[in-house]
Amino acid sequence: MDAILVVNAGSSSIKFQIFGMEGGAPRRLIKGQLDGIGTRPRLSAESDKSSLIERTYASDEIADVPAAIATVASWLRETQQLTLLAVGHRVVHGGPKYDRPVVLDQAVAANLEQYVSLAPLHQPNNLAPIRTLFKSRPELLQVACFDTAFHHGHSAVADHYAIPERFYAEGVRRYGFHGLSYEYVAQRLREVAPAVAAGRVIVAHLGSGASMCALANGRSVESTMGFTALDGIPMGTRPGQIDAGVLLYLLTEKGMTPTAVQDLLYRESGLKGLSGISNDMRDLQSSSDPRARLAVDYFVYRVGLNAGMLTAALGGLDAFVFTAGIGENSPTIRARIAEKLAWLGVVLDPAANTERKSLISRPESRVVLLVVPTDEELMIAQHTLALLTKEPARKVAGERLAT
Ligand code: ADP
């Protein structure tokens, strides 16, 4: 079957999905990951029916991302009857240049290398499998889909920091992230609630990474995230908004190295830092420890505060949408956030909320509350397919290669 591979590569794991082409639309066939790269490599994959593989490797067998992508590729080749037409990659940073997905070639990849300094923890890992596939499958169409691209149209007041303009020129801007998730949710809204989609909407992507986006008629106008994915609301291990003075204090008064501060901000803060217990919302909700309660209260409070900010950016609010791990799965957190939004005329329907309905507000609510599961990988598959269709010469090359 003709297929598209979607790759989301991190520092120690590669998540991948295979989409088959059915009637011109991508349909998910396989979902898998190779994690523990360099430490305890483990390949697992499943179809919608069953587990396809669970296998561990010695650490030196899969020591880096190129070895991991080679292992995934050979497992796919040996066990699945697929004709790979293209690969879609999640790339966190498109910098100031890319406002949409792009077909990768050496020049584009070189351009994306420039943004490594803007996202040092993510960009190099995202680019590694692209380089590997350039070498091993040069004919294969590869597409980069960016977390920043969907926010590209932000106004000057939204994407600036109040620091000297030369920094803006060199790329120090409020980019916003989770763009593939917001783009998918905006697309789903047009299908399931077109009137809502045309209005003023806040989408809250509440997962282990968390942010919120203001949509006006389906377009992003403001985001809680900025130059990096650290800003905005608290996350599993990242703090969200923090006074830059705290960082100066840590560097100058506490003598912390930049690497130690980076580690603190990306791995030790947020729900984990506040609670001292866990970065997982489920653990905190089931704990009776007052520090766990504080972490959950802080999360809900900050989502509420930021909702006020985004409502101001939109000049009012027609709908509030919950998505990602916490947003899709925790009725309690949704209810507590809805309570914080009562001043906007939000009235939750408690039964619909606990029954996992999509519409969870009462008819009299001035703001519609919705739960819309996100699907960043499907968004990447759709973008990749769209660019594949525009590149007939490549498609022929892909087919020839596979036969
Ligand atoms: P990411 O893709 O950013 O890794 P997810 O969107 O999968 O994250 O969200 C993961 C988080 O969702 C988990 O850390 C957990 O805190 C939260 N989560 C998942 N299910 C529930 C639930 N039933 N109740 C509360 N939180 C949940």
Short mmCIF file of C-alpha atoms and ligand atoms in Angstrom, two decimals:
data_model
loop_
_atom_site.label_atom_id
_atom_site.label_comp_id
_atom_site.label_asym_id
_atom_site.label_seq_id
_atom_site.Cartn_x
_atom_site.Cartn_y
_atom_site.Cartn_z
CA MET A 1 0.00 0.00 0.00
CA ASP A 2 1.15 3.58 -0.70
CA ALA A 3 2.18 5.16 2.58
CA ILE A 4 3.54 8.26 4.28
CA LEU A 5 5.90 8.03 7.24
CA VAL A 6 5.57 10.73 9.89
CA VAL A 7 8.60 11.24 12.14
CA ASN A 8 8.85 13.18 15.40
CA ALA A 9 12.44 12.89 16.62
CA GLY A 10 13.56 13.96 20.09
CA SER A 11 16.86 13.63 21.93
CA SER A 12 16.32 10.08 23.15
CA SER A 13 13.31 8.89 21.18
CA ILE A 14 11.83 8.74 17.71
CA LYS A 15 8.08 8.61 17.47
CA PHE A 16 6.76 7.47 14.11
CA GLN A 17 3.45 6.81 12.42
CA ILE A 18 2.56 5.24 9.11
CA PHE A 19 -0.40 6.59 7.16
CA GLY A 20 -1.84 4.62 4.25
CA MET A 21 -3.44 6.43 1.34
CA GLU A 22 -7.08 5.52 1.01
CA GLY A 23 -9.30 7.42 -1.40
CA GLY A 24 -6.79 10.26 -1.45
CA ALA A 25 -6.78 10.83 2.33
CA PRO A 26 -4.24 9.59 4.87
CA ARG A 27 -5.41 6.91 7.30
CA ARG A 28 -3.30 5.87 10.30
CA LEU A 29 -2.04 2.27 10.05
CA ILE A 30 0.83 2.07 12.52
CA LYS A 31 1.96 4.04 15.53
CA GLY A 32 5.30 3.37 17.15
CA GLN A 33 8.37 4.65 18.85
CA LEU A 34 11.96 3.83 19.49
CA ASP A 35 12.90 5.27 22.86
CA GLY A 36 15.86 4.98 25.21
CA ILE A 37 18.29 5.72 22.36
CA GLY A 38 21.86 5.22 23.66
CA THR A 39 20.68 3.90 27.03
CA ARG A 40 17.97 1.21 26.84
CA PRO A 41 16.75 1.24 23.24
CA ARG A 42 13.26 -0.18 22.88
CA LEU A 43 11.20 -0.42 19.71
CA SER A 44 7.45 -0.71 20.06
CA ALA A 45 4.71 -0.36 17.49
CA GLU A 46 1.03 -1.10 17.19
CA SER A 47 -1.69 -1.12 14.59
CA ASP A 48 -5.23 -0.20 15.59
CA LYS A 49 -5.83 -3.91 16.19
CA SER A 50 -2.75 -5.14 18.03
CA SER A 51 0.84 -4.79 19.14
CA LEU A 52 3.24 -5.37 16.23
CA ILE A 53 6.57 -5.38 18.03
CA GLU A 54 8.09 -4.94 21.51
CA ARG A 55 11.84 -5.35 21.35
CA THR A 56 14.79 -4.11 23.38
CA TYR A 57 18.34 -3.65 22.13
CA ALA A 58 21.80 -3.31 23.68
CA SER A 59 22.71 0.35 24.20
CA ASP A 60 25.52 0.28 21.62
CA GLU A 61 23.27 -1.31 18.97
CA ILE A 62 21.24 1.93 18.75
CA ALA A 63 23.54 4.64 20.04
CA ASP A 64 22.13 7.66 18.20
CA VAL A 65 19.23 9.04 16.14
CA PRO A 66 20.65 7.91 12.73
CA ALA A 67 20.95 4.33 14.07
CA ALA A 68 17.40 4.59 15.41
CA ILE A 69 15.93 5.74 12.10
CA ALA A 70 17.84 2.95 10.30
CA THR A 71 16.37 0.38 12.73
CA VAL A 72 12.83 1.68 12.26
CA ALA A 73 13.29 1.74 8.47
CA SER A 74 14.58 -1.83 8.30
CA TRP A 75 11.81 -3.11 10.60
CA LEU A 76 9.22 -1.42 8.35
CA ARG A 77 10.86 -2.84 5.21
CA GLU A 78 11.06 -6.38 6.59
CA THR A 79 7.62 -6.66 8.13
CA GLN A 80 5.26 -4.30 6.29
CA GLN A 81 4.18 -4.32 2.68
CA LEU A 82 4.45 -0.58 2.10
CA THR A 83 5.45 1.66 -0.76
CA LEU A 84 6.83 4.68 0.98
CA LEU A 85 5.95 7.79 -0.99
CA ALA A 86 7.21 10.48 1.39
CA VAL A 87 8.32 11.30 4.92
CA GLY A 88 6.85 14.17 6.94
CA HIS A 89 8.98 15.49 9.80
CA ARG A 90 7.96 17.51 12.79
CA VAL A 91 10.50 20.33 13.02
CA VAL A 92 10.02 22.59 15.98
CA HIS A 93 11.42 25.79 14.50
CA GLY A 94 10.75 27.34 11.10
CA GLY A 95 12.38 30.62 12.22
CA PRO A 96 11.24 33.90 10.72
CA LYS A 97 11.28 32.44 7.20
CA TYR A 98 8.87 29.50 7.01
CA ASP A 99 5.17 30.20 7.31
CA ARG A 100 4.11 26.79 5.98
CA PRO A 101 5.46 23.26 5.48
CA VAL A 102 8.28 22.96 2.98
CA VAL A 103 9.83 20.26 0.79
CA LEU A 104 13.29 19.52 2.12
CA ASP A 105 16.45 19.72 0.07
CA GLN A 106 20.02 20.44 1.09
CA ALA A 107 19.50 24.21 0.92
CA VAL A 108 16.37 24.12 3.12
CA ALA A 109 18.07 21.81 5.61
CA ALA A 110 21.05 24.18 5.77
CA ASN A 111 18.65 27.05 6.42
CA LEU A 112 16.99 25.09 9.23
CA GLU A 113 20.41 24.42 10.79
CA GLN A 114 20.58 28.18 11.40
CA TYR A 115 17.67 27.87 13.81
CA VAL A 116 19.45 25.34 16.02
CA SER A 117 20.46 28.22 18.29
CA LEU A 118 16.78 29.21 18.61
CA ALA A 119 15.78 25.70 19.74
CA PRO A 120 18.99 23.95 20.82
CA LEU A 121 17.24 21.09 22.61
CA HIS A 122 14.88 20.16 19.78
CA GLN A 123 16.04 21.39 16.36
CA PRO A 124 19.22 19.24 16.06
CA ASN A 125 17.24 16.10 16.92
CA ASN A 126 14.52 17.01 14.43
CA LEU A 127 17.11 17.51 11.68
CA ALA A 128 19.14 14.32 12.35
CA PRO A 129 16.73 11.85 10.66
CA ILE A 130 16.38 14.21 7.70
CA ARG A 131 20.14 14.09 7.12
CA THR A 132 20.15 10.32 7.55
CA LEU A 133 17.40 9.86 4.96
CA PHE A 134 19.11 12.26 2.53
CA LYS A 135 21.98 9.78 2.53
CA SER A 136 20.12 6.49 2.59
CA ARG A 137 17.06 7.42 0.45
CA PRO A 138 18.02 10.52 -1.59
CA GLU A 139 15.03 10.09 -3.94
CA LEU A 140 12.44 10.11 -1.19
CA LEU A 141 10.34 13.26 -0.78
CA GLN A 142 10.86 14.72 2.69
CA VAL A 143 8.70 17.49 4.13
CA ALA A 144 9.33 19.66 7.20
CA CYS A 145 6.27 20.77 9.21
CA PHE A 146 6.91 23.45 11.80
CA ASP A 147 5.47 24.16 15.24
CA THR A 148 5.97 27.87 14.61
CA ALA A 149 4.48 28.25 11.10
CA PHE A 150 0.81 28.52 12.08
CA HIS A 151 1.56 31.62 14.20
CA HIS A 152 3.43 33.38 11.43
CA GLY A 153 0.82 36.06 10.76
CA HIS A 154 0.99 37.60 14.25
CA SER A 155 0.94 41.40 14.33
CA ALA A 156 4.06 43.39 15.22
CA VAL A 157 2.79 44.10 18.74
CA ALA A 158 2.22 40.40 19.28
CA ASP A 159 5.54 39.09 18.02
CA HIS A 160 7.94 41.66 19.49
CA TYR A 161 9.74 41.87 22.81
CA ALA A 162 10.40 45.36 24.13
CA ILE A 163 14.14 45.11 23.63
CA PRO A 164 16.28 46.86 20.99
CA GLU A 165 15.05 46.14 17.46
CA ARG A 166 18.35 44.60 16.33
CA PHE A 167 17.49 41.49 18.35
CA TYR A 168 14.16 41.15 16.51
CA ALA A 169 16.05 41.38 13.22
CA GLU A 170 18.30 38.51 14.23
CA GLY A 171 15.33 36.35 15.21
CA VAL A 172 14.55 37.09 18.86
CA ARG A 173 10.76 37.11 18.44
CA ARG A 174 7.63 35.72 20.03
CA TYR A 175 7.08 32.82 17.64
CA GLY A 176 4.58 30.63 19.47
CA PHE A 177 4.59 26.82 19.30
CA HIS A 178 2.21 23.81 19.17
CA GLY A 179 1.18 25.23 15.78
CA LEU A 180 0.45 21.84 14.21
CA SER A 181 -1.94 21.07 17.05
CA TYR A 182 -3.74 24.42 16.70
CA GLU A 183 -3.93 24.09 12.95
CA TYR A 184 -5.51 20.64 13.31
CA VAL A 185 -8.00 21.85 15.92
CA ALA A 186 -8.90 24.88 13.77
CA GLN A 187 -9.53 22.51 10.85
CA ARG A 188 -11.69 20.18 12.99
CA LEU A 189 -13.66 23.16 14.30
CA ARG A 190 -14.53 24.18 10.74
CA GLU A 191 -15.92 20.66 10.26
CA VAL A 192 -17.75 20.13 13.56
CA ALA A 193 -18.73 23.70 14.55
CA PRO A 194 -18.37 26.07 11.59
CA ALA A 195 -20.11 29.00 13.29
CA VAL A 196 -17.74 28.71 16.27
CA ALA A 197 -14.73 28.34 13.96
CA ALA A 198 -15.52 31.69 12.34
CA GLY A 199 -15.51 33.46 15.71
CA ARG A 200 -13.11 34.32 18.54
CA VAL A 201 -11.72 31.11 20.00
CA ILE A 202 -9.13 30.16 22.60
CA VAL A 203 -7.61 26.71 22.18
CA ALA A 204 -5.90 25.34 25.28
CA HIS A 205 -3.35 22.65 24.41
CA LEU A 206 -2.84 21.14 27.86
CA GLY A 207 -0.39 18.24 27.70
CA SER A 208 3.01 17.74 29.27
CA GLY A 209 3.94 20.70 27.10
CA ALA A 210 1.15 23.27 27.40
CA SER A 211 0.18 26.52 25.71
CA MET A 212 -2.87 28.45 24.60
CA CYS A 213 -3.65 30.11 21.29
CA ALA A 214 -6.12 32.85 20.31
CA LEU A 215 -7.84 32.14 16.99
CA ALA A 216 -9.78 34.77 15.06
CA ASN A 217 -11.70 33.15 12.21
CA GLY A 218 -9.38 30.15 12.38
CA ARG A 219 -6.14 32.16 12.25
CA SER A 220 -3.70 32.45 15.13
CA VAL A 221 -3.46 36.01 16.44
CA GLU A 222 -1.74 35.44 19.82
CA SER A 223 -0.04 32.66 21.74
CA THR A 224 1.09 32.18 25.33
CA MET A 225 4.43 30.85 24.10
CA GLY A 226 7.14 33.08 22.72
CA PHE A 227 10.77 32.81 21.67
CA THR A 228 10.94 29.30 23.10
CA ALA A 229 8.49 26.72 24.36
CA LEU A 230 9.20 27.80 27.95
CA ASP A 231 6.86 30.77 28.21
CA GLY A 232 3.17 31.04 29.09
CA ILE A 233 1.34 28.55 31.29
CA PRO A 234 3.10 26.02 33.57
CA MET A 235 3.90 22.63 32.10
CA GLY A 236 4.98 19.21 33.35
CA THR A 237 8.59 20.28 33.88
CA ARG A 238 8.73 23.86 32.44
CA PRO A 239 7.73 26.91 34.48
CA GLY A 240 5.74 28.98 31.98
CA GLN A 241 5.96 32.73 32.45
CA ILE A 242 8.82 33.74 34.75
CA ASP A 243 10.36 37.14 35.45
CA ALA A 244 13.65 37.39 33.52
CA GLY A 245 15.08 38.82 36.75
CA VAL A 246 14.84 35.36 38.32
CA LEU A 247 17.22 34.05 35.67
CA LEU A 248 19.64 36.92 36.28
CA TYR A 249 19.52 36.10 39.99
CA LEU A 250 20.28 32.42 39.35
CA LEU A 251 23.18 33.28 37.05
CA THR A 252 24.77 36.09 39.02
CA GLU A 253 23.86 35.57 42.68
CA LYS A 254 23.63 31.78 42.74
CA GLY A 255 26.50 31.28 40.26
CA MET A 256 24.55 28.69 38.26
CA THR A 257 25.95 27.86 34.84
CA PRO A 258 23.78 28.49 31.76
CA THR A 259 23.52 24.71 31.35
CA ALA A 260 22.27 24.30 34.92
CA VAL A 261 19.68 27.06 34.40
CA GLN A 262 18.60 25.41 31.15
CA ASP A 263 18.18 22.11 32.94
CA LEU A 264 16.21 23.78 35.73
CA LEU A 265 13.85 25.45 33.25
CA TYR A 266 13.29 22.50 30.91
CA ARG A 267 13.41 19.53 33.30
CA GLU A 268 12.95 20.51 36.92
CA SER A 269 10.27 23.20 36.99
CA GLY A 270 6.54 23.38 36.29
CA LEU A 271 4.27 20.84 38.00
CA LYS A 272 7.29 18.75 38.95
CA GLY A 273 9.19 21.65 40.49
CA LEU A 274 6.21 23.07 42.34
CA SER A 275 4.99 19.76 43.75
CA GLY A 276 8.31 18.03 44.24
CA ILE A 277 6.27 14.91 43.47
CA SER A 278 5.54 14.42 39.79
CA ASN A 279 5.21 16.10 36.41
CA ASP A 280 2.11 14.01 35.69
CA MET A 281 -1.23 15.65 36.38
CA ARG A 282 -2.79 12.27 37.27
CA ASP A 283 -0.28 11.71 40.09
CA LEU A 284 -0.94 15.19 41.46
CA GLN A 285 -4.71 14.80 41.33
CA SER A 286 -4.56 11.54 43.25
CA SER A 287 -2.16 12.89 45.88
CA SER A 288 -3.27 14.40 49.18
CA ASP A 289 0.04 16.24 49.62
CA PRO A 290 -0.50 20.02 49.92
CA ARG A 291 2.36 20.63 47.48
CA ALA A 292 0.51 18.60 44.83
CA ARG A 293 -2.59 20.71 45.53
CA LEU A 294 -0.57 23.91 45.11
CA ALA A 295 0.81 22.70 41.74
CA VAL A 296 -2.70 21.91 40.43
CA ASP A 297 -4.10 25.20 41.80
CA TYR A 298 -1.24 27.10 40.15
CA PHE A 299 -1.88 25.37 36.80
CA VAL A 300 -5.61 26.17 36.86
CA TYR A 301 -5.00 29.76 38.04
CA ARG A 302 -2.45 30.42 35.28
CA VAL A 303 -4.68 28.96 32.56
CA GLY A 304 -7.40 31.33 33.81
CA LEU A 305 -5.08 34.35 33.82
CA ASN A 306 -3.84 33.62 30.33
CA ALA A 307 -7.39 33.11 29.09
CA GLY A 308 -8.08 36.68 30.20
CA MET A 309 -5.05 37.89 28.27
CA LEU A 310 -6.04 36.05 25.10
CA THR A 311 -9.65 37.24 25.42
CA ALA A 312 -8.29 40.80 25.45
CA ALA A 313 -6.24 40.04 22.32
CA LEU A 314 -9.43 38.82 20.60
CA GLY A 315 -11.66 41.61 21.92
CA GLY A 316 -14.07 39.04 23.39
CA LEU A 317 -14.62 35.31 23.40
CA ASP A 318 -17.04 33.00 21.58
CA ALA A 319 -15.54 29.59 22.38
CA PHE A 320 -12.94 27.87 24.54
CA VAL A 321 -11.53 24.55 23.35
CA PHE A 322 -9.70 21.93 25.43
CA THR A 323 -7.18 19.62 23.79
CA ALA A 324 -4.09 17.37 24.46
CA GLY A 325 -3.51 14.91 27.34
CA ILE A 326 -4.94 16.91 30.24
CA GLY A 327 -7.45 18.89 28.17
CA GLU A 328 -8.91 15.76 26.56
CA ASN A 329 -8.84 13.46 29.58
CA SER A 330 -9.38 15.36 32.81
CA PRO A 331 -12.99 16.44 33.49
CA THR A 332 -11.87 17.78 36.87
CA ILE A 333 -9.30 20.17 35.44
CA ARG A 334 -11.74 21.25 32.70
CA ALA A 335 -14.39 21.97 35.35
CA ARG A 336 -11.95 23.98 37.45
CA ILE A 337 -10.83 26.03 34.44
CA ALA A 338 -14.47 26.61 33.44
CA GLU A 339 -15.06 27.97 36.95
CA LYS A 340 -12.22 30.47 36.42
CA LEU A 341 -13.96 31.60 33.22
CA ALA A 342 -17.34 32.19 34.86
CA TRP A 343 -16.80 35.98 34.68
CA LEU A 344 -16.91 35.61 30.87
CA GLY A 345 -20.36 34.02 31.08
CA VAL A 346 -19.09 30.44 30.86
CA VAL A 347 -21.56 27.84 32.15
CA LEU A 348 -20.27 24.26 32.17
CA ASP A 349 -22.59 21.30 31.61
CA PRO A 350 -21.20 18.97 34.32
CA ALA A 351 -22.85 15.84 32.93
CA ALA A 352 -21.58 16.44 29.39
CA ASN A 353 -18.14 17.15 30.84
CA THR A 354 -17.87 13.85 32.70
CA GLU A 355 -19.53 11.89 29.88
CA ARG A 356 -16.67 12.86 27.53
CA LYS A 357 -18.95 14.77 25.18
CA SER A 358 -17.49 17.16 22.65
CA LEU A 359 -19.81 20.05 23.59
CA ILE A 360 -19.53 20.56 27.36
CA SER A 361 -21.22 23.95 27.95
CA ARG A 362 -24.88 24.60 28.76
CA PRO A 363 -27.07 26.23 26.09
CA GLU A 364 -27.21 29.48 28.10
CA SER A 365 -23.40 29.72 28.29
CA ARG A 366 -22.16 32.91 26.60
CA VAL A 367 -19.00 31.04 25.60
CA VAL A 368 -19.18 27.60 23.94
CA LEU A 369 -16.94 25.02 25.64
CA LEU A 370 -15.63 22.18 23.49
CA VAL A 371 -13.27 19.22 23.77
CA VAL A 372 -11.51 18.54 20.46
CA PRO A 373 -8.85 15.78 20.46
CA THR A 374 -5.74 16.95 18.65
CA ASP A 375 -3.77 14.99 16.04
CA GLU A 376 -0.48 16.63 15.11
CA GLU A 377 0.73 13.56 13.19
CA LEU A 378 -2.35 13.50 10.96
CA MET A 379 -1.78 17.21 10.27
CA ILE A 380 1.81 16.41 9.19
CA ALA A 381 0.57 13.54 7.01
CA GLN A 382 -1.97 15.86 5.35
CA HIS A 383 0.67 18.53 4.69
CA THR A 384 3.08 15.93 3.34
CA LEU A 385 0.43 14.50 1.04
CA ALA A 386 -0.46 17.99 -0.22
CA LEU A 387 3.17 18.71 -1.13
CA LEU A 388 3.58 15.24 -2.61
CA THR A 389 0.66 15.89 -4.92
CA LYS A 390 2.30 19.12 -6.03
CA GLU A 391 5.54 17.28 -6.85
CA PRO A 392 4.59 14.71 -9.49
CA ALA A 393 8.19 14.13 -10.59
CA ARG A 394 9.19 13.10 -7.07
CA LYS A 395 6.14 10.86 -6.73
CA VAL A 396 7.23 8.91 -9.80
CA ALA A 397 10.74 8.62 -8.32
CA GLY A 398 9.31 7.31 -5.05
CA GLU A 399 7.21 4.70 -6.78
CA ARG A 400 10.05 3.60 -9.03
CA LEU A 401 12.33 3.21 -6.06
CA ALA A 402 9.88 1.06 -4.21
CA THR A 403 9.05 -1.34 -7.02
P1 ADP B 1 2.80 15.40 25.22
O1 ADP B 1 2.27 14.98 23.87
O2 ADP B 1 3.12 16.84 25.36
O3 ADP B 1 3.85 14.48 25.78
P2 ADP B 1 0.16 14.70 26.13
O4 ADP B 1 -0.68 15.60 25.32
O5 ADP B 1 0.15 13.24 25.79
O6 ADP B 1 1.63 15.23 26.26
O7 ADP B 1 -0.26 14.87 27.66
C1 ADP B 1 0.42 14.14 28.63
C2 ADP B 1 -0.10 14.54 29.97
O8 ADP B 1 -1.53 14.45 30.02
C3 ADP B 1 0.39 13.61 31.06
O9 ADP B 1 1.60 14.04 31.59
C4 ADP B 1 -0.70 13.68 32.08
O10 ADP B 1 -0.34 14.65 33.05
C5 ADP B 1 -1.91 14.21 31.36
N1 ADP B 1 -3.04 13.29 31.40
C6 ADP B 1 -3.30 12.23 30.60
N2 ADP B 1 -4.46 11.62 30.97
C7 ADP B 1 -4.93 12.30 32.03
C8 ADP B 1 -6.08 12.19 32.88
N3 ADP B 1 -6.97 11.22 32.71
N4 ADP B 1 -6.21 13.08 33.88
C9 ADP B 1 -5.32 14.06 34.08
N5 ADP B 1 -4.23 14.23 33.32
C10 ADP B 1 -4.03 13.37 32.31
#
